Backbone atoms as SQL, in Angstrom:
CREATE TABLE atoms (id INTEGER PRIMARY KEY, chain TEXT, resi INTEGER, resn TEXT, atom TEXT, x REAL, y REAL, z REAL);
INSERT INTO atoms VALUES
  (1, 'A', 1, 'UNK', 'N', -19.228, -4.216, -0.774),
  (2, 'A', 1, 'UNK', 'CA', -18.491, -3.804, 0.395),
  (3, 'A', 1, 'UNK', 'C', -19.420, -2.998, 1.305),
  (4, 'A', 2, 'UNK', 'N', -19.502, -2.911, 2.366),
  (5, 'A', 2, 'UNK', 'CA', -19.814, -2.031, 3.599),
  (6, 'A', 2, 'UNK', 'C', -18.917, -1.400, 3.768),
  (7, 'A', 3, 'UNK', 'N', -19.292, 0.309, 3.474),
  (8, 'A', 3, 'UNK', 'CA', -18.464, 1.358, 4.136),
  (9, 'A', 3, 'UNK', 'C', -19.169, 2.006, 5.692),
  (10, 'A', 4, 'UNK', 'N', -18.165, 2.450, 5.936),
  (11, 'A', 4, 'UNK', 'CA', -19.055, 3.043, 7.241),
  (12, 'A', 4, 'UNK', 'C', -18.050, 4.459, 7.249),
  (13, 'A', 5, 'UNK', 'N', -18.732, 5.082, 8.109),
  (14, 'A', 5, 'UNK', 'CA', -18.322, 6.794, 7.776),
  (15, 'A', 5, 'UNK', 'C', -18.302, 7.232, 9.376),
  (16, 'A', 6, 'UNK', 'N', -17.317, 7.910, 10.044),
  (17, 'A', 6, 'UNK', 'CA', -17.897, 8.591, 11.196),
  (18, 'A', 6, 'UNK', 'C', -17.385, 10.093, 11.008),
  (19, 'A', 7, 'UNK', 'N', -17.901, 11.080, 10.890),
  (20, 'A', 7, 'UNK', 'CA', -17.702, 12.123, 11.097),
  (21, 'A', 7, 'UNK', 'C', -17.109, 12.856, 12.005),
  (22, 'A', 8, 'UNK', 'N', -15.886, 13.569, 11.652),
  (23, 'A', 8, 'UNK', 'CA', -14.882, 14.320, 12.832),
  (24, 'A', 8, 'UNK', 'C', -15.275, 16.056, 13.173),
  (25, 'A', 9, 'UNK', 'N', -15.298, 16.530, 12.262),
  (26, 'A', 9, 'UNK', 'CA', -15.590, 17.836, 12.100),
  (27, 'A', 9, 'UNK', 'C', -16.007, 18.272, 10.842),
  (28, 'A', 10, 'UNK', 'N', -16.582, 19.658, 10.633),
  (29, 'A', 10, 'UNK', 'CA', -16.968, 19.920, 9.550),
  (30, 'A', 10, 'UNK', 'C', -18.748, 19.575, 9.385),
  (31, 'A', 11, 'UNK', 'N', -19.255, 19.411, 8.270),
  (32, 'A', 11, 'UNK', 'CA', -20.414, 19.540, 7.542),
  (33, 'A', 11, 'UNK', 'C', -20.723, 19.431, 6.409),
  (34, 'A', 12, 'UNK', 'N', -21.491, 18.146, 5.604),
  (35, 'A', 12, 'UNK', 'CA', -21.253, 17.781, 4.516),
  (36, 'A', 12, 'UNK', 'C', -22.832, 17.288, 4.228),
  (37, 'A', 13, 'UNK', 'N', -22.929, 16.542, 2.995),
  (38, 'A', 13, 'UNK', 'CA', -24.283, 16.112, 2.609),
  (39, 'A', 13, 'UNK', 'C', -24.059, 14.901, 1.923),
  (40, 'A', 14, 'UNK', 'N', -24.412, 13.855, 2.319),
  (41, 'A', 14, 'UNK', 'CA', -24.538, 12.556, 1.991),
  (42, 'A', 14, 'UNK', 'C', -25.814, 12.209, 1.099),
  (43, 'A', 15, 'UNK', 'N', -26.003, 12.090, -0.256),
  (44, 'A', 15, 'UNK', 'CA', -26.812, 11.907, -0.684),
  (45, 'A', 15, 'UNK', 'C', -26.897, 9.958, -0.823),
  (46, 'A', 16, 'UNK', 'N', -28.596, 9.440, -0.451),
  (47, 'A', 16, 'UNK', 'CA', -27.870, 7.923, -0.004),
  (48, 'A', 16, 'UNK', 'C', -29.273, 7.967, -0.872),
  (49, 'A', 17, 'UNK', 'N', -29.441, 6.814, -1.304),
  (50, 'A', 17, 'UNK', 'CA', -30.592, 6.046, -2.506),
  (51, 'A', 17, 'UNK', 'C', -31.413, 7.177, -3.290),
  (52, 'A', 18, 'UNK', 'N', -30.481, 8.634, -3.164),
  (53, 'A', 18, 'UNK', 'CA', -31.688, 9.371, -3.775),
  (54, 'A', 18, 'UNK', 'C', -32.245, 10.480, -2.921),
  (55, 'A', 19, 'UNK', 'N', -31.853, 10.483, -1.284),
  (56, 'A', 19, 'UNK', 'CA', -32.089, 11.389, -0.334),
  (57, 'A', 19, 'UNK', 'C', -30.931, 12.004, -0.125),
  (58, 'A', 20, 'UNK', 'N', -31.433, 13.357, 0.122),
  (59, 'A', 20, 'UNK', 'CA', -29.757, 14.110, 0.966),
  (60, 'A', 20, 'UNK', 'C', -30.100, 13.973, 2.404),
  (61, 'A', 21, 'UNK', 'N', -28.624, 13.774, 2.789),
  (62, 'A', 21, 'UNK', 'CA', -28.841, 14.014, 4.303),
  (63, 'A', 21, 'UNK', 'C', -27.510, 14.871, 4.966),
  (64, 'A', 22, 'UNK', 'N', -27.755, 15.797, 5.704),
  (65, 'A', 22, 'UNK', 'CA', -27.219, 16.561, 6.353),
  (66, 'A', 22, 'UNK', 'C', -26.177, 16.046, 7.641),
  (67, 'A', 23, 'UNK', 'N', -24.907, 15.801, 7.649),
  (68, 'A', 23, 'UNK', 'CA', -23.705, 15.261, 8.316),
  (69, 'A', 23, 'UNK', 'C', -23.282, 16.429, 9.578),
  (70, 'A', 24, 'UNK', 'N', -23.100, 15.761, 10.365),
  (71, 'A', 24, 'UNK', 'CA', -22.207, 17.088, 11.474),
  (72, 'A', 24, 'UNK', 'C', -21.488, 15.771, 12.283),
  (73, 'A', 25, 'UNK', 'N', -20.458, 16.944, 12.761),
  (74, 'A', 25, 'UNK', 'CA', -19.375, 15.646, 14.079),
  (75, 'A', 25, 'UNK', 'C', -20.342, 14.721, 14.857),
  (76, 'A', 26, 'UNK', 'N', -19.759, 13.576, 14.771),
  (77, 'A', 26, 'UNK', 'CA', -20.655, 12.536, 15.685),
  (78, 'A', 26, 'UNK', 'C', -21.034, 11.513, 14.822),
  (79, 'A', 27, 'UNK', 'N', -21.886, 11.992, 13.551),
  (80, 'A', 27, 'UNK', 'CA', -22.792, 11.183, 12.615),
  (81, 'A', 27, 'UNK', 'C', -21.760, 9.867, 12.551),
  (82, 'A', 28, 'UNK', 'N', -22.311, 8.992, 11.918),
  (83, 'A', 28, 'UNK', 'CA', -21.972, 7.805, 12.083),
  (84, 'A', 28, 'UNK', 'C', -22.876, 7.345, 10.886),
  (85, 'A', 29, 'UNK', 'N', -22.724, 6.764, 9.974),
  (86, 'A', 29, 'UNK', 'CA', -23.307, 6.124, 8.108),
  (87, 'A', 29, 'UNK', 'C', -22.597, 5.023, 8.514),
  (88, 'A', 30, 'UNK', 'N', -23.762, 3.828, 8.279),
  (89, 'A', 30, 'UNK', 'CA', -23.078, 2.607, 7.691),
  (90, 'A', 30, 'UNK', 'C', -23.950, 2.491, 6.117),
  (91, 'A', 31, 'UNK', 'N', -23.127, 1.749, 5.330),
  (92, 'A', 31, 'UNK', 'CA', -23.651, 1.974, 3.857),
  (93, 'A', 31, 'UNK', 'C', -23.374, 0.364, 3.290),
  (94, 'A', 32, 'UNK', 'N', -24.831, 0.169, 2.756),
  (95, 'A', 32, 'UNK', 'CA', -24.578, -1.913, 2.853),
  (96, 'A', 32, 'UNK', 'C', -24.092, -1.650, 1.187),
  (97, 'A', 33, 'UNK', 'N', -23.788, -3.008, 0.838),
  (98, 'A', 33, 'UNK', 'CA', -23.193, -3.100, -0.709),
  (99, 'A', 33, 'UNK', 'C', -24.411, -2.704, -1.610),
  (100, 'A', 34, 'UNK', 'N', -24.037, -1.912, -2.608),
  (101, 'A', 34, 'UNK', 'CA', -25.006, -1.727, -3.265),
  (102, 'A', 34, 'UNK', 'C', -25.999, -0.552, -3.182),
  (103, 'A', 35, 'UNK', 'N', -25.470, -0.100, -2.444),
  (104, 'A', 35, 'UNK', 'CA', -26.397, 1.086, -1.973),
  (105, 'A', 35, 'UNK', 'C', -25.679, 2.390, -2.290),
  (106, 'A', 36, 'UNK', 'N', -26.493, 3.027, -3.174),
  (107, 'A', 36, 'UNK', 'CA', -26.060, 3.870, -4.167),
  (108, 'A', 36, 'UNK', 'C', -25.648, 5.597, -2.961),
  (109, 'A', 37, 'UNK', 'N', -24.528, 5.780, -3.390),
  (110, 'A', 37, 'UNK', 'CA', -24.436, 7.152, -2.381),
  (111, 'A', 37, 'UNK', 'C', -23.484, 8.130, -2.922),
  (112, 'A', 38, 'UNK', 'N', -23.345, 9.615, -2.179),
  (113, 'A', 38, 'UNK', 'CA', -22.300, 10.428, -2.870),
  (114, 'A', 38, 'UNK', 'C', -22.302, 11.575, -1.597),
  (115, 'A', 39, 'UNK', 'N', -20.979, 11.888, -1.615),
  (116, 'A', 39, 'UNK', 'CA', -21.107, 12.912, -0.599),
  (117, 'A', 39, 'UNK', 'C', -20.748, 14.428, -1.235),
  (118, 'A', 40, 'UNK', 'N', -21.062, 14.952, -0.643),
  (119, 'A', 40, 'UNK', 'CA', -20.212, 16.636, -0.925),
  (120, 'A', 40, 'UNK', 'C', -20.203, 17.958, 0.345),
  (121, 'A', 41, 'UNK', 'N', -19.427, 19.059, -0.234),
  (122, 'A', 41, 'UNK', 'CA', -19.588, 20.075, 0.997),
  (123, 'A', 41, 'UNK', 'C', -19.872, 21.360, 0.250),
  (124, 'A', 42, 'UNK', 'N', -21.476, 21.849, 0.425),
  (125, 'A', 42, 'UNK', 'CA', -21.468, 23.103, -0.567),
  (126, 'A', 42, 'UNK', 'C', -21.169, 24.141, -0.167),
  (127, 'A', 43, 'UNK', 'N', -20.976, 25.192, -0.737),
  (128, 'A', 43, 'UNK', 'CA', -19.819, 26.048, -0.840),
  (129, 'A', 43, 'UNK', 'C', -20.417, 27.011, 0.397),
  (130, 'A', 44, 'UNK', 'N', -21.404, 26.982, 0.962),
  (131, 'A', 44, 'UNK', 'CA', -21.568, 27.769, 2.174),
  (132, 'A', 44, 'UNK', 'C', -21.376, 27.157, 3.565),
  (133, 'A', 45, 'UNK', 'N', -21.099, 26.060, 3.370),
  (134, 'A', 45, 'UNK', 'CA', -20.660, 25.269, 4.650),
  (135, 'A', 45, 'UNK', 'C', -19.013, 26.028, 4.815),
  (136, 'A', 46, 'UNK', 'N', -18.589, 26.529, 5.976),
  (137, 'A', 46, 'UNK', 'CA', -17.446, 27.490, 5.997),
  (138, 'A', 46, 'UNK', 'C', -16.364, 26.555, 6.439),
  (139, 'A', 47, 'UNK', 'N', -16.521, 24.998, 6.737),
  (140, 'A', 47, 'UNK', 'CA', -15.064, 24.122, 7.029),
  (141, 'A', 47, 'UNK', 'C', -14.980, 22.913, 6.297),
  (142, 'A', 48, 'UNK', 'N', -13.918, 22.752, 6.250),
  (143, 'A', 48, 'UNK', 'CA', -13.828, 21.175, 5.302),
  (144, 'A', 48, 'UNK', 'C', -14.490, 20.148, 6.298),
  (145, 'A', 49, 'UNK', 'N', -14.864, 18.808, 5.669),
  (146, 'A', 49, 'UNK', 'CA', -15.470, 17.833, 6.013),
  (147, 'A', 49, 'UNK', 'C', -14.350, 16.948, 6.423),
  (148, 'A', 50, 'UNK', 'N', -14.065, 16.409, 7.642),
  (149, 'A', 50, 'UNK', 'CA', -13.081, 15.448, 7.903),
  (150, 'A', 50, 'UNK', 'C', -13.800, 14.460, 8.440),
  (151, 'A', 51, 'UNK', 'N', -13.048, 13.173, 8.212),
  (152, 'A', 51, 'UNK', 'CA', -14.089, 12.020, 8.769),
  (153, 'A', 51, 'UNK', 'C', -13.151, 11.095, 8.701),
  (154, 'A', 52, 'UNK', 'N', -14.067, 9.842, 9.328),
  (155, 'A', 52, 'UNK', 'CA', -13.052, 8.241, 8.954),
  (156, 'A', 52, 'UNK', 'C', -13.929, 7.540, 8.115),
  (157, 'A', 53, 'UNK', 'N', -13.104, 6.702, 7.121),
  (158, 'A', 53, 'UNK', 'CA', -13.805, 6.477, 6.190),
  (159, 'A', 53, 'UNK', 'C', -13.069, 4.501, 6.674),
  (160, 'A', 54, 'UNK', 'N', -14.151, 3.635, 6.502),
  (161, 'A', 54, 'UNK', 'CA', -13.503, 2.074, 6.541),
  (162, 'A', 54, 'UNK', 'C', -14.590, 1.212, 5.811),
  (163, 'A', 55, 'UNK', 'N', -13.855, 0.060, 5.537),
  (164, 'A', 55, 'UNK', 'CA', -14.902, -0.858, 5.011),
  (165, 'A', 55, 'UNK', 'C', -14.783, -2.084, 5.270),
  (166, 'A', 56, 'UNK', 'N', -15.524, -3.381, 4.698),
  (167, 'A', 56, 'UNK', 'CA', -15.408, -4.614, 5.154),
  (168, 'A', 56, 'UNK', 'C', -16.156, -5.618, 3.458),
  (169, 'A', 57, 'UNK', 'N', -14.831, -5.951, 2.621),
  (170, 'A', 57, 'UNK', 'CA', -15.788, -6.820, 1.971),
  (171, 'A', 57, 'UNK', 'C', -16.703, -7.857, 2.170),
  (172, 'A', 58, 'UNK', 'N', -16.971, -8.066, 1.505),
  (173, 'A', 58, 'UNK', 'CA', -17.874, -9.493, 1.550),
  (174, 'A', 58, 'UNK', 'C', -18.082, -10.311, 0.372),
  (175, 'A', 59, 'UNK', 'N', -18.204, -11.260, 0.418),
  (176, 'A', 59, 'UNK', 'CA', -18.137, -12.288, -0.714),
  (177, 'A', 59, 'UNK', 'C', -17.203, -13.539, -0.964),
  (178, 'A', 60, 'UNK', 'N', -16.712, -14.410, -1.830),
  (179, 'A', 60, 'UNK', 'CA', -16.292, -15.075, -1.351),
  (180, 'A', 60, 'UNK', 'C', -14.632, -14.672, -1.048),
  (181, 'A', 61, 'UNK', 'N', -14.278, -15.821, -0.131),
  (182, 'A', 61, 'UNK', 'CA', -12.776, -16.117, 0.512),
  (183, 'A', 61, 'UNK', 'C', -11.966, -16.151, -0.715),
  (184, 'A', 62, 'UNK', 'N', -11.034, -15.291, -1.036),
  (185, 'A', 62, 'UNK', 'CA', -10.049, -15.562, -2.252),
  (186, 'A', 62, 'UNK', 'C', -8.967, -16.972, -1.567),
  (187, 'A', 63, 'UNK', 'N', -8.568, -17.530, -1.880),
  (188, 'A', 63, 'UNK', 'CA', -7.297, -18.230, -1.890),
  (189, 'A', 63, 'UNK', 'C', -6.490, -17.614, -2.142),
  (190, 'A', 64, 'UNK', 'N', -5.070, -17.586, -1.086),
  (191, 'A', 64, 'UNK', 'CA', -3.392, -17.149, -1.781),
  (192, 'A', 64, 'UNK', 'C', -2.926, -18.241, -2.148);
């Protein structure tokens, strides 16, 4: 799946293949399948992390 992330408010840390990376309002993550990631908000960041979170599978077409 492809997630993609846009950030509303707040401040968080996206750790993506092994790097941290530092989030603020605006940011924008797209994240391809397979690609190992984790987020968090450490305890000196003073607001919660709000965001939109969506995705898009891929693979094959199921049949109903």
């Amino acid at each position: 799946m492809h997630e993609f992330f846009y950030i509303i408010e707040g401040r968080g840390i996206f750790q993506i293949e092994g790097r941290d990376v530092e989030v603020t309002p605006g940011t924008f993550l797209h994240m391809a399948p397979q690609e190992k990631h984790g987020i968090w908000v450490p305890k000196d960041f003073q607001e919660p992390l709000r965001m939109v979170v969506t995705g898009v599978t891929i693979g094959e077409k199921k049949r109903l």
